Amino acid sequence: MGSDIFVIAGLILSMVALILFTVKFRLHPFLSLIFSSLIFSFISGMNVQEMLQSFTAGLGNAMSEIGIVIALGTIIGVLFEKSGSAETVAKTIFKIFGKNKAALGLAITGYFVSMPVFCDTAFVILSPIAKRLSKDSKISMTAMALSLFAGLHATHILVPPTPGPLSVTGILNADITLVVLLGAAVAVPVTLIGYVAANVFGKKYNYIPKDIDDSDDDRKLPSPAAAFLTIMTPVALMLLKVLGIALNVGDNIQKILNLIGEPIIALSISVVIAAAVYAHTYPEDSDAWGFDGIIADSIRTAGQITLIVCAGGAFSSVLAASHLQKILINVIVPSAALGILAPFIIGFILRSCIGSGTVAMVTAATMISPFLNAIGLGSDIGHVIAVLSCAAGSLAVLHGNDDFFWVIATTSEMETTTAYKTLPIVSVLQSFTALICVYVLSSVFL
């Protein structure tokens, strides 16, 4: 019991230290995450060598999973912006939603894009559009970034085929069709509450991004078809991979779809398209592809973003390497009488402590699966409700131990202080909105 107290104390103090380092002392997030990991290791009693091993392993795993994706996404984003494609898409969204509702357009875009594409990848790709919309509409980038986050976050956590809800659906043996339909329905109010909060925070923390190219406002812009092709190609390729599995198209075709649907391949194809669009807009810029061109600039930017994001994953790995997860589970799982609150609470606490929404909901599902009958979720529809309850808890709390937090802050030019004052609150609002929706569904169907 004594060691458990030290682990909990280490968690609390390391989180406080992380916030103080980045917000109060404005220390670079990469160093802040390293020092916070050391603090947790020291207080919790974890061996320093074990901590370093977990940290470096977590850093390496995050780099292998997202490092190249961030680099390719950043290159796409720079080419997308410099070619004028972001401006084209922004003007299209203006035509559909109007300037005053541009943030809503971003939230809706995020809602659909994040179903086949990881939310952090999607945010990197779509952030140039958010920046352009902010500049052209004079609406705070805070509102734009949070609106985009709200849509991406909702469907990423609630709707298969993203790994979290898909894995939980399998663990709890739920009907995937119902999970998709009800998850997509729950994700609508979850997105909208995030959009409402984004507008409130946008007025309170108002800033317009500086990294916007205005050097040639009279240039010929790419067509909407060319602009949307750049960002929709990876989405479409990843979606085709999923649809192929669902429709059982056959091994030979599925192998092709698996190849082109891999994020790195899909994004590489999008890089080629973005480069072609840029070359068509600026045929005279022969330096763009060398060491001194915009590609080199984008790679330098991607390097810093990648280190920060991967350090967040490494900190999460250190937390997971302790027996923190077991402590939390032992406290909550015996409370089977909590009903739908049991999976929600497990998901909520684990997401807040460890940082991974996928790990949180998968752990919650694994722990409650033997108790489904006891908590009144033993029926077929009860299994679906249990999936959504696990996901609802895993929406929050998003903060500095999650790599997605740093993706949003860095790519949208958001001050770390602003990110800490907004993203955790929006994620909590989304989480409890989802819980209310799950409660309503359970009242109707159970």
Short mmCIF file of C-alpha atoms in Angstrom, two decimals:
data_model
loop_
_atom_site.label_atom_id
_atom_site.label_comp_id
_atom_site.label_asym_id
_atom_site.label_seq_id
_atom_site.Cartn_x
_atom_site.Cartn_y
_atom_site.Cartn_z
CA MET A 1 0.00 0.00 0.00
CA GLY A 2 2.87 2.32 0.80
CA SER A 3 4.35 1.95 -2.68
CA ASP A 4 0.92 2.63 -4.18
CA ILE A 5 0.77 5.96 -2.38
CA PHE A 6 4.16 6.94 -3.77
CA VAL A 7 3.07 6.02 -7.31
CA ILE A 8 -0.05 8.18 -7.02
CA ALA A 9 2.00 11.01 -5.48
CA GLY A 10 4.54 10.69 -8.29
CA LEU A 11 1.76 10.93 -10.87
CA ILE A 12 0.28 14.07 -9.32
CA LEU A 13 3.59 15.85 -8.78
CA SER A 14 4.95 14.98 -12.24
CA MET A 15 1.78 16.39 -13.84
CA VAL A 16 2.06 19.55 -11.77
CA ALA A 17 5.74 19.84 -12.69
CA LEU A 18 4.97 19.42 -16.40
CA ILE A 19 2.45 22.24 -16.29
CA LEU A 20 4.78 24.51 -14.30
CA PHE A 21 7.75 23.82 -16.57
CA THR A 22 5.85 24.59 -19.78
CA VAL A 23 3.44 27.29 -18.60
CA LYS A 24 5.17 29.11 -15.75
CA PHE A 25 8.83 28.76 -16.70
CA ARG A 26 8.26 28.43 -20.47
CA LEU A 27 10.74 25.60 -20.71
CA HIS A 28 10.79 23.80 -24.06
CA PRO A 29 8.19 20.97 -23.96
CA PHE A 30 10.76 18.33 -24.94
CA LEU A 31 12.88 19.09 -21.86
CA SER A 32 9.78 19.53 -19.68
CA LEU A 33 8.61 16.01 -20.56
CA ILE A 34 12.04 14.52 -19.79
CA PHE A 35 12.24 16.25 -16.39
CA SER A 36 8.65 15.27 -15.53
CA SER A 37 9.47 11.64 -16.30
CA LEU A 38 12.46 11.83 -13.96
CA ILE A 39 10.31 13.32 -11.20
CA PHE A 40 7.74 10.53 -11.55
CA SER A 41 10.50 7.92 -11.53
CA PHE A 42 12.14 9.35 -8.40
CA ILE A 43 8.96 9.77 -6.33
CA SER A 44 7.26 6.52 -7.38
CA GLY A 45 10.34 4.47 -6.64
CA MET A 46 10.91 3.39 -10.22
CA ASN A 47 14.51 2.53 -11.01
CA VAL A 48 16.15 5.29 -13.08
CA GLN A 49 17.46 2.76 -15.57
CA GLU A 50 13.96 1.33 -15.93
CA MET A 51 12.60 4.83 -16.45
CA LEU A 52 15.20 5.63 -19.12
CA GLN A 53 14.53 2.34 -20.85
CA SER A 54 10.77 2.99 -20.87
CA PHE A 55 11.29 6.58 -22.00
CA THR A 56 13.59 5.73 -24.88
CA ALA A 57 11.43 2.76 -25.91
CA GLY A 58 8.35 4.98 -25.84
CA LEU A 59 10.17 7.66 -27.82
CA GLY A 60 11.27 5.11 -30.39
CA ASN A 61 7.81 3.55 -30.68
CA ALA A 62 6.18 6.94 -31.10
CA MET A 63 8.81 7.91 -33.68
CA SER A 64 8.20 4.74 -35.68
CA GLU A 65 4.43 5.19 -35.53
CA ILE A 66 4.09 8.91 -36.10
CA GLY A 67 7.50 10.43 -36.91
CA ILE A 68 7.39 9.87 -40.67
CA VAL A 69 3.68 10.67 -40.70
CA ILE A 70 4.36 14.08 -39.12
CA ALA A 71 7.20 14.75 -41.57
CA LEU A 72 5.08 13.86 -44.60
CA GLY A 73 2.07 15.70 -43.18
CA THR A 74 4.16 18.81 -42.56
CA ILE A 75 5.52 18.74 -46.12
CA ILE A 76 1.97 18.39 -47.45
CA GLY A 77 0.85 21.25 -45.22
CA VAL A 78 3.59 23.61 -46.40
CA LEU A 79 3.07 22.80 -50.08
CA PHE A 80 -0.68 22.99 -49.54
CA GLU A 81 -0.39 26.47 -48.05
CA LYS A 82 2.30 27.90 -50.34
CA SER A 83 0.55 26.73 -53.50
CA GLY A 84 -2.64 28.55 -52.49
CA SER A 85 -4.60 25.31 -52.02
CA ALA A 86 -5.42 26.19 -48.40
CA GLU A 87 -6.82 29.51 -49.57
CA THR A 88 -8.91 27.73 -52.21
CA VAL A 89 -10.37 25.31 -49.66
CA ALA A 90 -10.95 28.16 -47.20
CA LYS A 91 -12.90 30.11 -49.82
CA THR A 92 -14.93 27.00 -50.61
CA ILE A 93 -15.80 26.53 -46.95
CA PHE A 94 -16.71 30.24 -46.78
CA LYS A 95 -19.14 29.76 -49.68
CA ILE A 96 -20.81 26.81 -48.00
CA PHE A 97 -20.94 27.98 -44.39
CA GLY A 98 -20.23 31.70 -44.57
CA LYS A 99 -17.33 33.41 -42.83
CA ASN A 100 -19.07 33.50 -39.45
CA LYS A 101 -19.57 29.72 -39.47
CA ALA A 102 -16.17 28.78 -40.88
CA ALA A 103 -15.23 27.10 -37.59
CA LEU A 104 -18.34 24.93 -37.83
CA GLY A 105 -17.23 23.91 -41.31
CA LEU A 106 -13.91 22.81 -39.84
CA ALA A 107 -15.61 20.82 -37.08
CA ILE A 108 -17.78 19.01 -39.63
CA THR A 109 -14.75 18.37 -41.82
CA GLY A 110 -12.91 16.89 -38.84
CA TYR A 111 -15.93 14.73 -37.96
CA PHE A 112 -15.81 12.93 -41.31
CA VAL A 113 -12.06 12.92 -41.93
CA SER A 114 -11.16 11.26 -38.62
CA MET A 115 -13.21 8.12 -39.27
CA PRO A 116 -10.58 6.55 -41.55
CA VAL A 117 -7.59 8.75 -40.61
CA PHE A 118 -5.84 9.08 -37.23
CA CYS A 119 -6.80 12.37 -35.62
CA ASP A 120 -3.23 13.57 -35.11
CA THR A 121 -2.38 12.87 -38.77
CA ALA A 122 -5.57 14.60 -39.88
CA PHE A 123 -4.84 17.65 -37.73
CA VAL A 124 -1.39 18.05 -39.30
CA ILE A 125 -2.92 17.85 -42.79
CA LEU A 126 -5.84 20.18 -42.10
CA SER A 127 -4.13 22.79 -39.91
CA PRO A 128 -3.12 24.97 -42.92
CA ILE A 129 -6.82 25.29 -43.81
CA ALA A 130 -7.59 26.29 -40.22
CA LYS A 131 -4.85 28.93 -40.31
CA ARG A 132 -6.07 30.31 -43.62
CA LEU A 133 -9.67 30.43 -42.41
CA SER A 134 -8.56 32.24 -39.26
CA LYS A 135 -6.65 34.87 -41.21
CA ASP A 136 -9.32 35.47 -43.85
CA SER A 137 -12.28 35.50 -41.45
CA LYS A 138 -10.46 37.32 -38.60
CA ILE A 139 -11.84 34.62 -36.30
CA SER A 140 -9.43 33.54 -33.57
CA MET A 141 -7.19 30.62 -34.41
CA THR A 142 -8.08 29.25 -30.99
CA ALA A 143 -11.67 28.79 -32.19
CA MET A 144 -10.51 27.24 -35.45
CA ALA A 145 -8.05 24.82 -33.86
CA LEU A 146 -10.47 23.73 -31.13
CA SER A 147 -13.32 23.26 -33.61
CA LEU A 148 -11.14 21.08 -35.81
CA PHE A 149 -9.98 19.16 -32.74
CA ALA A 150 -13.58 18.66 -31.59
CA GLY A 151 -14.66 16.98 -34.82
CA LEU A 152 -11.52 14.87 -35.17
CA HIS A 153 -11.53 13.79 -31.53
CA ALA A 154 -15.20 12.77 -31.45
CA THR A 155 -15.19 10.25 -34.28
CA HIS A 156 -11.65 9.04 -33.58
CA ILE A 157 -12.71 7.86 -30.13
CA LEU A 158 -16.32 6.86 -30.80
CA VAL A 159 -16.52 5.43 -34.32
CA PRO A 160 -14.76 2.37 -35.80
CA PRO A 161 -12.64 1.68 -37.84
CA THR A 162 -10.18 3.70 -35.72
CA PRO A 163 -8.22 1.21 -33.56
CA GLY A 164 -9.67 2.11 -30.16
CA PRO A 165 -13.41 1.60 -30.73
CA LEU A 166 -12.70 -1.23 -33.19
CA SER A 167 -10.66 -3.13 -30.59
CA VAL A 168 -13.23 -2.55 -27.86
CA THR A 169 -15.99 -3.76 -30.18
CA GLY A 170 -14.08 -7.02 -30.61
CA ILE A 171 -13.26 -7.42 -26.91
CA LEU A 172 -16.89 -6.97 -25.87
CA ASN A 173 -18.24 -8.94 -28.84
CA ALA A 174 -20.53 -6.09 -29.89
CA ASP A 175 -22.32 -5.68 -33.22
CA ILE A 176 -19.93 -3.48 -35.22
CA THR A 177 -22.73 -2.09 -37.42
CA LEU A 178 -24.62 -0.83 -34.38
CA VAL A 179 -21.42 0.52 -32.83
CA VAL A 180 -20.69 2.51 -36.01
CA LEU A 181 -24.25 3.85 -36.30
CA LEU A 182 -24.76 4.73 -32.64
CA GLY A 183 -21.16 5.92 -32.25
CA ALA A 184 -21.57 8.28 -35.21
CA ALA A 185 -24.84 9.55 -33.71
CA VAL A 186 -23.26 10.18 -30.29
CA ALA A 187 -20.30 11.90 -32.00
CA VAL A 188 -22.62 14.61 -33.40
CA PRO A 189 -23.48 16.31 -30.07
CA VAL A 190 -19.93 15.56 -28.87
CA THR A 191 -18.59 17.52 -31.85
CA LEU A 192 -21.10 20.33 -31.41
CA ILE A 193 -20.32 20.86 -27.70
CA GLY A 194 -16.68 21.14 -28.67
CA TYR A 195 -17.57 23.68 -31.34
CA VAL A 196 -19.57 25.77 -28.85
CA ALA A 197 -16.70 25.70 -26.35
CA ALA A 198 -14.28 26.59 -29.15
CA ASN A 199 -16.20 29.78 -29.89
CA VAL A 200 -16.20 30.76 -26.22
CA PHE A 201 -12.47 30.14 -25.84
CA GLY A 202 -11.80 31.79 -29.20
CA LYS A 203 -13.06 35.11 -27.84
CA LYS A 204 -11.11 34.72 -24.60
CA TYR A 205 -7.80 33.65 -26.16
CA ASN A 206 -7.79 35.48 -29.44
CA TYR A 207 -4.85 35.22 -31.83
CA ILE A 208 -4.37 35.11 -35.58
CA PRO A 209 -1.59 32.81 -36.87
CA LYS A 210 1.51 34.54 -38.18
CA ASP A 211 2.86 31.76 -40.37
CA ILE A 212 0.64 32.55 -43.36
CA ASP A 213 2.02 33.34 -46.81
CA ASP A 214 0.70 36.67 -48.14
CA SER A 215 3.54 37.39 -50.52
CA ASP A 216 1.37 37.16 -53.60
CA ASP A 217 -2.32 37.65 -52.91
CA ASP A 218 -3.03 38.21 -56.63
CA ARG A 219 -1.58 34.89 -57.78
CA LYS A 220 -3.66 32.37 -59.65
CA LEU A 221 -5.02 29.88 -57.13
CA PRO A 222 -5.36 26.13 -57.72
CA SER A 223 -8.83 24.88 -58.62
CA PRO A 224 -11.03 23.45 -55.85
CA ALA A 225 -10.67 20.01 -57.46
CA ALA A 226 -6.85 20.16 -57.26
CA ALA A 227 -6.89 21.55 -53.73
CA PHE A 228 -9.32 18.99 -52.34
CA LEU A 229 -7.53 16.17 -54.18
CA THR A 230 -4.42 16.86 -52.08
CA ILE A 231 -6.11 16.43 -48.71
CA MET A 232 -8.78 13.89 -49.66
CA THR A 233 -6.43 11.43 -51.38
CA PRO A 234 -4.98 9.98 -48.14
CA VAL A 235 -8.45 9.92 -46.58
CA ALA A 236 -9.88 8.06 -49.55
CA LEU A 237 -7.00 5.57 -49.74
CA MET A 238 -7.22 4.72 -46.03
CA LEU A 239 -11.00 4.40 -46.29
CA LEU A 240 -10.69 2.05 -49.27
CA LYS A 241 -8.49 -0.23 -47.18
CA VAL A 242 -11.18 -0.44 -44.49
CA LEU A 243 -14.03 -0.86 -46.99
CA GLY A 244 -12.15 -3.65 -48.73
CA ILE A 245 -12.01 -5.61 -45.48
CA ALA A 246 -15.69 -4.93 -44.76
CA LEU A 247 -16.80 -5.94 -48.26
CA ASN A 248 -14.45 -8.95 -48.47
CA VAL A 249 -13.13 -7.95 -51.90
CA GLY A 250 -10.67 -10.83 -52.15
CA ASP A 251 -7.05 -11.38 -51.17
CA ASN A 252 -5.37 -9.96 -54.27
CA ILE A 253 -7.36 -6.72 -54.30
CA GLN A 254 -7.10 -6.39 -50.53
CA LYS A 255 -3.30 -6.64 -50.70
CA ILE A 256 -3.27 -3.66 -53.05
CA LEU A 257 -5.71 -1.73 -50.84
CA ASN A 258 -3.64 -2.57 -47.74
CA LEU A 259 -0.54 -1.20 -49.45
CA ILE A 260 -1.99 2.09 -50.68
CA GLY A 261 -4.04 2.45 -47.50
CA GLU A 262 -1.01 2.44 -45.20
CA PRO A 263 -0.69 5.98 -43.80
CA ILE A 264 2.90 6.44 -44.98
CA ILE A 265 2.08 5.31 -48.54
CA ALA A 266 -1.15 7.30 -48.68
CA LEU A 267 0.58 10.44 -47.44
CA SER A 268 3.51 9.93 -49.82
CA ILE A 269 1.06 9.87 -52.72
CA SER A 270 -0.47 13.06 -51.35
CA VAL A 271 3.01 14.64 -51.19
CA VAL A 272 3.42 13.97 -54.92
CA ILE A 273 0.03 15.54 -55.65
CA ALA A 274 0.79 18.56 -53.44
CA ALA A 275 4.17 18.98 -55.17
CA ALA A 276 2.52 18.83 -58.60
CA VAL A 277 -0.01 21.48 -57.61
CA TYR A 278 2.75 23.72 -56.23
CA ALA A 279 4.88 23.25 -59.36
CA HIS A 280 1.92 24.22 -61.51
CA THR A 281 1.40 27.38 -59.43
CA TYR A 282 5.09 28.30 -59.22
CA PRO A 283 6.85 26.64 -62.19
CA GLU A 284 9.77 29.03 -61.81
CA ASP A 285 10.64 27.91 -58.26
CA SER A 286 13.27 25.29 -59.05
CA ASP A 287 14.83 25.64 -55.56
CA ALA A 288 11.74 24.39 -53.77
CA TRP A 289 12.91 20.77 -53.70
CA GLY A 290 16.50 21.29 -52.49
CA PHE A 291 18.27 22.07 -49.21
CA ASP A 292 17.31 25.74 -49.29
CA GLY A 293 13.70 25.47 -50.46
CA ILE A 294 10.34 25.13 -48.78
CA ILE A 295 10.68 21.34 -48.49
CA ALA A 296 13.80 21.80 -46.35
CA ASP A 297 12.00 24.41 -44.22
CA SER A 298 9.08 22.06 -43.67
CA ILE A 299 11.40 19.19 -42.64
CA ARG A 300 13.15 21.41 -40.09
CA THR A 301 9.75 22.35 -38.67
CA ALA A 302 8.66 18.71 -38.64
CA GLY A 303 11.80 17.74 -36.69
CA GLN A 304 10.93 19.89 -33.69
CA ILE A 305 7.26 18.90 -33.77
CA THR A 306 8.18 15.23 -33.95
CA LEU A 307 10.54 15.43 -30.97
CA ILE A 308 7.90 17.12 -28.82
CA VAL A 309 5.14 14.73 -29.84
CA CYS A 310 7.31 11.64 -29.37
CA ALA A 311 8.49 12.89 -25.97
CA GLY A 312 4.83 13.02 -24.97
CA GLY A 313 4.50 9.40 -26.04
CA ALA A 314 7.64 8.57 -24.08
CA PHE A 315 6.27 10.17 -20.90
CA SER A 316 3.11 8.13 -21.36
CA SER A 317 5.25 5.00 -21.73
CA VAL A 318 7.00 5.74 -18.41
CA LEU A 319 3.65 6.08 -16.64
CA ALA A 320 2.40 2.85 -18.20
CA ALA A 321 5.56 0.99 -17.13
CA SER A 322 4.72 1.55 -13.46
CA HIS A 323 1.94 -0.37 -11.73
CA LEU A 324 -0.25 2.74 -11.82
CA GLN A 325 -2.71 1.07 -14.17
CA LYS A 326 -3.15 -1.90 -11.83
CA ILE A 327 -3.75 0.42 -8.86
CA LEU A 328 -6.51 2.29 -10.64
CA ILE A 329 -8.17 -0.87 -11.92
CA ASN A 330 -8.18 -2.53 -8.48
CA VAL A 331 -9.99 0.48 -7.04
CA ILE A 332 -12.69 0.73 -9.70
CA VAL A 333 -13.42 -2.75 -11.07
CA PRO A 334 -14.90 -4.17 -7.83
CA SER A 335 -17.58 -1.49 -8.05
CA ALA A 336 -19.70 -3.44 -10.54
CA ALA A 337 -22.84 -1.77 -9.21
CA LEU A 338 -21.82 1.41 -10.98
CA GLY A 339 -23.45 0.18 -14.21
CA ILE A 340 -22.42 2.18 -17.29
CA LEU A 341 -20.34 4.40 -15.01
CA ALA A 342 -17.83 1.60 -14.36
CA PRO A 343 -16.33 1.50 -17.88
CA PHE A 344 -16.68 5.28 -18.14
CA ILE A 345 -14.70 5.92 -14.94
CA ILE A 346 -11.95 3.45 -15.85
CA GLY A 347 -11.58 5.01 -19.30
CA PHE A 348 -11.69 8.54 -17.93
CA ILE A 349 -9.02 8.00 -15.27
CA LEU A 350 -6.68 5.98 -17.48
CA ARG A 351 -6.88 8.49 -20.35
CA SER A 352 -6.16 11.29 -17.89
CA CYS A 353 -3.24 9.47 -16.26
CA ILE A 354 -1.61 7.58 -19.11
CA GLY A 355 -2.55 9.76 -22.08
CA SER A 356 -3.64 7.18 -24.64
CA GLY A 357 -7.34 7.06 -25.44
CA THR A 358 -6.88 3.70 -27.16
CA VAL A 359 -5.14 2.14 -24.15
CA ALA A 360 -7.75 3.62 -21.83
CA MET A 361 -10.78 2.23 -23.63
CA VAL A 362 -9.19 -1.15 -24.37
CA THR A 363 -8.23 -1.54 -20.70
CA ALA A 364 -11.71 -0.50 -19.58
CA ALA A 365 -13.28 -3.05 -21.95
CA THR A 366 -10.93 -5.82 -20.83
CA MET A 367 -11.70 -5.20 -17.15
CA ILE A 368 -15.49 -4.96 -17.42
CA SER A 369 -16.00 -7.81 -19.90
CA PRO A 370 -16.49 -10.43 -17.12
CA PHE A 371 -18.98 -8.14 -15.35
CA LEU A 372 -21.30 -7.22 -18.24
CA ASN A 373 -24.23 -9.24 -16.86
CA ALA A 374 -23.64 -7.90 -13.35
CA ILE A 375 -23.82 -4.27 -14.49
CA GLY A 376 -26.89 -4.86 -16.67
CA LEU A 377 -25.11 -4.82 -20.03
CA GLY A 378 -25.25 -8.53 -20.89
CA SER A 379 -27.65 -8.23 -23.85
CA ASP A 380 -26.57 -7.65 -27.45
CA ILE A 381 -27.47 -3.96 -27.31
CA GLY A 382 -25.92 -3.83 -23.83
CA HIS A 383 -22.58 -4.79 -25.34
CA VAL A 384 -22.88 -1.86 -27.76
CA ILE A 385 -23.74 0.48 -24.88
CA ALA A 386 -20.67 -0.81 -22.99
CA VAL A 387 -18.44 -0.03 -25.99
CA LEU A 388 -19.75 3.53 -26.13
CA SER A 389 -19.37 3.95 -22.37
CA CYS A 390 -15.71 2.89 -22.55
CA ALA A 391 -15.18 5.35 -25.40
CA ALA A 392 -17.02 8.17 -23.61
CA GLY A 393 -14.67 7.96 -20.63
CA SER A 394 -11.64 7.80 -22.89
CA LEU A 395 -12.41 11.21 -24.42
CA ALA A 396 -10.88 12.96 -21.40
CA VAL A 397 -8.74 14.41 -20.02
CA LEU A 398 -6.51 15.52 -22.91
CA HIS A 399 -3.36 17.25 -21.62
CA GLY A 400 0.43 17.20 -21.79
CA ASN A 401 0.95 13.43 -21.47
CA ASP A 402 -0.86 12.85 -24.79
CA ASP A 403 1.02 13.35 -28.05
CA PHE A 404 -2.16 14.70 -29.69
CA PHE A 405 -2.04 17.64 -27.27
CA TRP A 406 1.37 18.64 -28.61
CA VAL A 407 0.36 18.08 -32.24
CA ILE A 408 -2.46 20.58 -31.79
CA ALA A 409 -0.39 23.13 -29.89
CA THR A 410 2.61 23.07 -32.22
CA THR A 411 0.93 22.88 -35.62
CA SER A 412 -1.65 25.57 -34.82
CA GLU A 413 0.94 27.95 -33.30
CA MET A 414 -1.00 27.87 -30.03
CA GLU A 415 0.74 29.03 -26.86
CA THR A 416 1.23 26.16 -24.44
CA THR A 417 -0.55 28.16 -21.76
CA THR A 418 -3.59 28.53 -24.03
CA ALA A 419 -3.50 24.82 -24.87
CA TYR A 420 -3.56 23.91 -21.17
CA LYS A 421 -6.41 26.32 -20.49
CA THR A 422 -8.61 25.03 -23.33
CA LEU A 423 -7.95 21.48 -24.56
CA PRO A 424 -8.48 19.68 -21.21
CA ILE A 425 -11.78 21.52 -20.66
CA VAL A 426 -13.07 20.83 -24.18
CA SER A 427 -12.19 17.14 -23.83
CA VAL A 428 -14.02 16.91 -20.49
CA LEU A 429 -17.11 18.58 -21.98
CA GLN A 430 -17.00 16.10 -24.84
CA SER A 431 -16.61 13.20 -22.42
CA PHE A 432 -19.59 14.10 -20.26
CA THR A 433 -21.72 14.92 -23.30
CA ALA A 434 -20.97 11.43 -24.60
CA LEU A 435 -21.85 9.96 -21.19
CA ILE A 436 -25.22 11.72 -21.22
CA CYS A 437 -25.90 10.36 -24.71
CA VAL A 438 -24.93 6.85 -23.62
CA TYR A 439 -27.23 7.15 -20.61
CA VAL A 440 -30.11 8.17 -22.89
CA LEU A 441 -29.41 5.23 -25.21
CA SER A 442 -29.31 2.83 -22.26
CA SER A 443 -32.64 4.21 -20.99
CA VAL A 444 -34.23 3.70 -24.40
CA PHE A 445 -32.83 0.31 -25.40
CA LEU A 446 -32.20 -1.51 -22.09
#
